[in-house]
Amino acid sequence: MAGDGSFEGTAAWLRGQWSNPGDIFTILLLIGGDIVQTAIAQLCAGPVPGLTPVSFSFGWVTYAVSAMLSAVGNNRLMPSPEVDCIIINAKSGFARTNYSWILSRMLRDFDHWRPALCDRLEQEKLNELREINRSSAKPRDEDEIRVALRVSVWECNSATGRGSGDVIYWIGLFVTAVQFGIAAIPWGLYGEWYTFFVIGAGTALAYAGGALPQWWDEKVGIRKLKYTDTTKERKDVFLTEGNGSHDAILILGCEGGLDLEALAASQRELRSPWTTRVLSFTLAICWIALLISVSGWEQHTWYVLAAGMLGLVHNVIVAGVPRQPQAFGIDLVHRETIVEGKVMQVLRLVEESHPRAGAALLEIFFPGKLFPREQLMWEYAERRAEAWKENSKKVGHVARTEAWPMPPLQSPLPKKDGKKDDSDIPESGPYTYDGGPSNWDSRPQAVLGASRPSKDHVVTVE
């Protein structure tokens, strides 16, 4: 075979292919459509309306065709949530499956954006539990000692849905500028302007695809909570993966912000679906035309490949990089982290600080039958929450650590006839208020008897 020169011909072809790649660019344009879709989902609804700086890269042709099919079919542009999770109304306890890509991504990236304090508190509690285990009569293996559930509480300062504009957002403009710089090199050196034209046309189509109004509608186009002089609406919600998960995020809803419970809904009204269909079809045709135009192009193709590869790297980073909630237009401030060795104890502590919130998680983490004392405790918690609501209307919120403590999980009373005595949990009540901001009487109603304050300062919920 070497005598007829076929090997030398192959080597020459290989040298030519590496010095000036041919049809490989056409093939690469078809790879990575899902990356492009996720990158757009990350950057759309940013600080500049209509500007989604997703750079031109390989995969745009495939994405444009799939977007056209999706617009004609289920009429959706946003990708599906990456993490299966649920959102729970902290007041009503109503739970629904989350279909919001934003909330799913926030939960996925929680390890990135939570403060170090959360991990430190968990480690301190774990050390405490292990120390208690060592001093017990029958210590367990230390690997079995763990924090059962971590509930982090966040105050929502604002929830506009308009991203704050972080480095990940703005760097897209820089990448686009570098791509144009690369494409200008063969024009300046050899007078070959076609490379610049390809990059320019691809960039224009990429930015046009990310500017479709439906991206905003699907991502954050929902109702906002009413906040006026007469109506101050708020919603507290949990975000968690459900029973067995390690984390539950309690977001104390901000007045006038996005309704996060509505954000998790599966369907929402779109302003102009037919406009999206027409524009998606037009963009797909333009991308196919660009693909045909560059197929077989053999002049200075390394510059086109370099610009496309830079865009691909940028889009991969954008699609996968963790971001702060502010990048999605949800500004959260950490308030507290609640951790314990037992899930029921965590729910009790959550309920003590945020009435009805702990009970909202009860059916998720304990769908079965409760122990008798637990049943009494949560029945009391319901009365306590109602009394708290009524008293708050009269005297305002006071320090919740001083008011109406929840009963402990284990009865502090000695057993009666060999049975547990749960009489420390009152059958009515829960507690009374005697007129001062720090004068909450923490004795059960059953014990107070005739010493109760006047009815003007008492709310008793049967």
Tab-separated table of C-alpha atoms in Angstrom, residues 275-458:
chain	number	residue	atom	x	y	z
A	275	THR	CA	-46.318	35.573	17.937
A	276	THR	CA	-43.886	33.130	19.534
A	277	ARG	CA	-44.834	30.434	17.027
A	278	VAL	CA	-44.268	32.719	14.043
A	279	LEU	CA	-40.982	34.103	15.377
A	280	SER	CA	-39.686	30.639	16.338
A	281	PHE	CA	-40.480	29.343	12.850
A	282	THR	CA	-38.742	32.348	11.276
A	283	LEU	CA	-35.637	31.942	13.446
A	284	ALA	CA	-35.433	28.220	12.665
A	285	ILE	CA	-35.533	28.964	8.921
A	286	CYS	CA	-32.793	31.582	9.330
A	287	TRP	CA	-30.578	29.168	11.279
A	288	ILE	CA	-31.008	26.468	8.640
A	289	ALA	CA	-30.140	29.022	5.958
A	290	LEU	CA	-26.983	29.951	7.876
A	291	LEU	CA	-26.087	26.253	8.190
A	292	ILE	CA	-26.422	25.804	4.431
A	293	SER	CA	-24.383	28.951	3.820
A	294	VAL	CA	-21.388	27.773	5.845
A	295	SER	CA	-21.435	24.142	4.705
A	296	GLY	CA	-18.415	23.467	2.539
A	297	TRP	CA	-16.714	26.771	3.426
A	298	GLU	CA	-12.949	26.129	3.459
A	299	GLN	CA	-11.341	29.543	3.935
A	300	HIS	CA	-9.799	30.361	7.346
A	301	THR	CA	-12.212	28.014	9.118
A	302	TRP	CA	-10.076	27.905	12.262
A	303	TYR	CA	-11.278	31.424	13.098
A	304	VAL	CA	-14.916	30.371	12.848
A	305	LEU	CA	-14.195	27.275	14.930
A	306	ALA	CA	-12.357	29.347	17.552
A	307	ALA	CA	-15.245	31.799	17.890
A	308	GLY	CA	-17.791	28.966	18.024
A	309	MET	CA	-15.760	27.025	20.579
A	310	LEU	CA	-15.455	30.133	22.778
A	311	GLY	CA	-19.226	30.538	22.643
A	312	LEU	CA	-19.740	26.867	23.478
A	313	VAL	CA	-17.498	27.101	26.547
A	314	HIS	CA	-19.336	30.243	27.645
A	315	ASN	CA	-22.767	28.656	27.243
A	316	VAL	CA	-21.718	25.490	29.084
A	317	ILE	CA	-20.514	27.591	32.019
A	318	VAL	CA	-23.649	29.742	31.990
A	319	ALA	CA	-25.950	26.713	31.830
A	320	GLY	CA	-24.378	24.930	34.781
A	321	VAL	CA	-22.885	27.553	37.102
A	322	PRO	CA	-24.628	28.089	40.486
A	323	ARG	CA	-26.072	31.567	41.041
A	324	GLN	CA	-27.457	33.607	43.916
A	325	PRO	CA	-31.264	34.005	44.166
A	326	GLN	CA	-30.785	37.731	43.441
A	327	ALA	CA	-29.743	36.729	39.919
A	328	PHE	CA	-33.331	35.495	39.461
A	329	GLY	CA	-34.864	38.617	40.997
A	330	ILE	CA	-35.490	37.095	44.445
A	331	ASP	CA	-33.573	38.865	47.230
A	332	LEU	CA	-33.352	36.693	50.365
A	333	VAL	CA	-31.783	37.459	53.748
A	334	HIS	CA	-30.945	34.628	56.145
A	335	ARG	CA	-32.710	34.856	59.511
A	336	GLU	CA	-32.141	31.576	61.331
A	337	THR	CA	-31.325	27.915	60.898
A	338	ILE	CA	-33.100	25.220	62.914
A	339	VAL	CA	-31.447	21.806	63.258
A	340	GLU	CA	-32.050	18.813	65.519
A	341	GLY	CA	-31.471	15.088	65.674
A	342	LYS	CA	-35.160	14.275	65.205
A	343	VAL	CA	-37.447	15.590	62.500
A	344	MET	CA	-40.365	15.995	64.918
A	345	GLN	CA	-38.218	18.142	67.185
A	346	VAL	CA	-37.274	20.368	64.249
A	347	LEU	CA	-40.938	20.803	63.322
A	348	ARG	CA	-41.748	21.650	66.932
A	349	LEU	CA	-39.059	24.361	67.014
A	350	VAL	CA	-40.218	25.753	63.670
A	351	GLU	CA	-43.791	25.874	64.958
A	352	GLU	CA	-42.662	27.674	68.098
A	353	SER	CA	-40.977	30.445	66.098
A	354	HIS	CA	-43.418	30.552	63.184
A	355	PRO	CA	-46.948	29.439	64.112
A	356	ARG	CA	-48.520	27.029	61.589
A	357	ALA	CA	-45.241	26.652	59.669
A	358	GLY	CA	-44.164	23.531	61.553
A	359	ALA	CA	-47.639	22.045	61.188
A	360	ALA	CA	-47.470	22.696	57.441
A	361	LEU	CA	-44.579	20.226	57.187
A	362	LEU	CA	-46.228	17.618	59.392
A	363	GLU	CA	-48.150	15.801	56.658
A	364	ILE	CA	-45.090	15.816	54.396
A	365	PHE	CA	-42.644	14.281	56.859
A	366	PHE	CA	-45.169	12.321	58.975
A	367	PRO	CA	-47.977	11.161	56.673
A	368	GLY	CA	-48.879	8.283	58.996
A	369	LYS	CA	-50.409	8.071	62.453
A	370	LEU	CA	-48.874	10.162	65.252
A	371	PHE	CA	-48.145	9.071	68.814
A	372	PRO	CA	-50.783	10.204	71.355
A	373	ARG	CA	-48.582	12.951	72.825
A	374	GLU	CA	-47.644	14.205	69.370
A	375	GLN	CA	-51.325	14.342	68.446
A	376	LEU	CA	-52.077	16.396	71.567
A	377	MET	CA	-49.125	18.689	70.911
A	378	TRP	CA	-50.182	19.521	67.352
A	379	GLU	CA	-53.809	20.019	68.341
A	380	TYR	CA	-52.532	22.485	70.900
A	381	ALA	CA	-50.297	24.090	68.244
A	382	GLU	CA	-53.375	24.808	66.110
A	383	ARG	CA	-55.104	26.578	69.016
A	384	ARG	CA	-51.866	28.394	69.824
A	385	ALA	CA	-51.523	29.656	66.248
A	386	GLU	CA	-55.101	30.945	66.225
A	387	ALA	CA	-54.629	32.687	69.572
A	388	TRP	CA	-51.392	34.217	68.352
A	389	LYS	CA	-53.164	35.561	65.285
A	390	GLU	CA	-55.936	37.150	67.351
A	391	ASN	CA	-53.604	38.666	69.946
A	392	SER	CA	-51.323	40.013	67.223
A	393	LYS	CA	-54.200	42.148	65.981
A	394	LYS	CA	-54.440	43.782	69.421
A	395	VAL	CA	-50.897	44.163	70.695
A	396	GLY	CA	-48.642	43.357	67.740
A	397	HIS	CA	-45.953	40.739	67.559
A	398	VAL	CA	-43.690	40.345	70.571
A	399	ALA	CA	-40.599	38.215	71.016
A	400	ARG	CA	-41.783	34.756	70.012
A	401	THR	CA	-39.115	33.135	72.143
A	402	GLU	CA	-40.890	34.552	75.199
A	403	ALA	CA	-44.466	33.875	74.151
A	404	TRP	CA	-46.384	30.611	74.278
A	405	PRO	CA	-43.634	27.973	74.250
A	406	MET	CA	-44.556	24.684	72.618
A	407	PRO	CA	-44.810	21.632	74.894
A	408	PRO	CA	-41.748	19.369	74.852
A	409	LEU	CA	-41.770	16.118	72.906
A	410	GLN	CA	-41.322	14.138	76.119
A	411	SER	CA	-43.623	14.756	79.063
A	412	PRO	CA	-41.821	16.380	82.041
A	413	LEU	CA	-44.335	14.793	84.433
A	414	PRO	CA	-43.746	11.451	86.182
A	415	LYS	CA	-45.688	8.431	84.986
A	416	LYS	CA	-49.065	7.591	86.506
A	417	ASP	CA	-49.792	3.923	87.050
A	418	GLY	CA	-46.956	3.073	84.680
A	419	LYS	CA	-48.383	5.250	81.898
A	420	LYS	CA	-47.098	8.522	80.496
A	421	ASP	CA	-48.765	11.631	81.896
A	422	ASP	CA	-49.457	14.186	79.149
A	423	SER	CA	-51.567	16.502	81.305
A	424	ASP	CA	-48.935	19.246	80.915
A	425	ILE	CA	-50.509	19.927	77.507
A	426	PRO	CA	-53.711	21.918	78.202
A	427	GLU	CA	-56.954	20.771	76.635
A	428	SER	CA	-57.906	24.370	75.875
A	429	GLY	CA	-56.072	27.618	75.642
A	430	PRO	CA	-53.258	27.919	75.029
A	431	TYR	CA	-52.076	30.870	77.116
A	432	THR	CA	-53.113	34.322	78.241
A	433	TYR	CA	-51.848	37.859	77.914
A	434	ASP	CA	-52.034	40.267	80.853
A	435	GLY	CA	-51.400	43.632	79.208
A	436	GLY	CA	-47.641	44.154	78.802
A	437	PRO	CA	-45.329	43.396	75.881
A	438	SER	CA	-43.275	40.977	77.976
A	439	ASN	CA	-45.961	39.728	80.347
A	440	TRP	CA	-46.979	36.532	78.633
A	441	ASP	CA	-48.084	34.038	81.272
A	442	SER	CA	-46.595	30.733	80.133
A	443	ARG	CA	-48.574	28.540	82.511
A	444	PRO	CA	-51.211	26.252	80.952
A	445	GLN	CA	-54.836	27.379	81.223
A	446	ALA	CA	-55.608	24.206	83.136
A	447	VAL	CA	-53.228	25.367	85.877
A	448	LEU	CA	-54.162	29.056	85.857
A	449	GLY	CA	-57.739	28.471	86.935
A	450	ALA	CA	-59.186	31.505	88.696
A	451	SER	CA	-55.971	33.520	88.365
A	452	ARG	CA	-56.606	34.379	84.703
A	453	PRO	CA	-56.416	38.071	83.724
A	454	SER	CA	-59.496	39.962	82.663
A	455	LYS	CA	-61.168	38.845	79.454
A	456	ASP	CA	-60.193	42.106	77.757
A	457	HIS	CA	-56.631	40.801	77.482
A	458	VAL	CA	-57.299	37.111	77.003
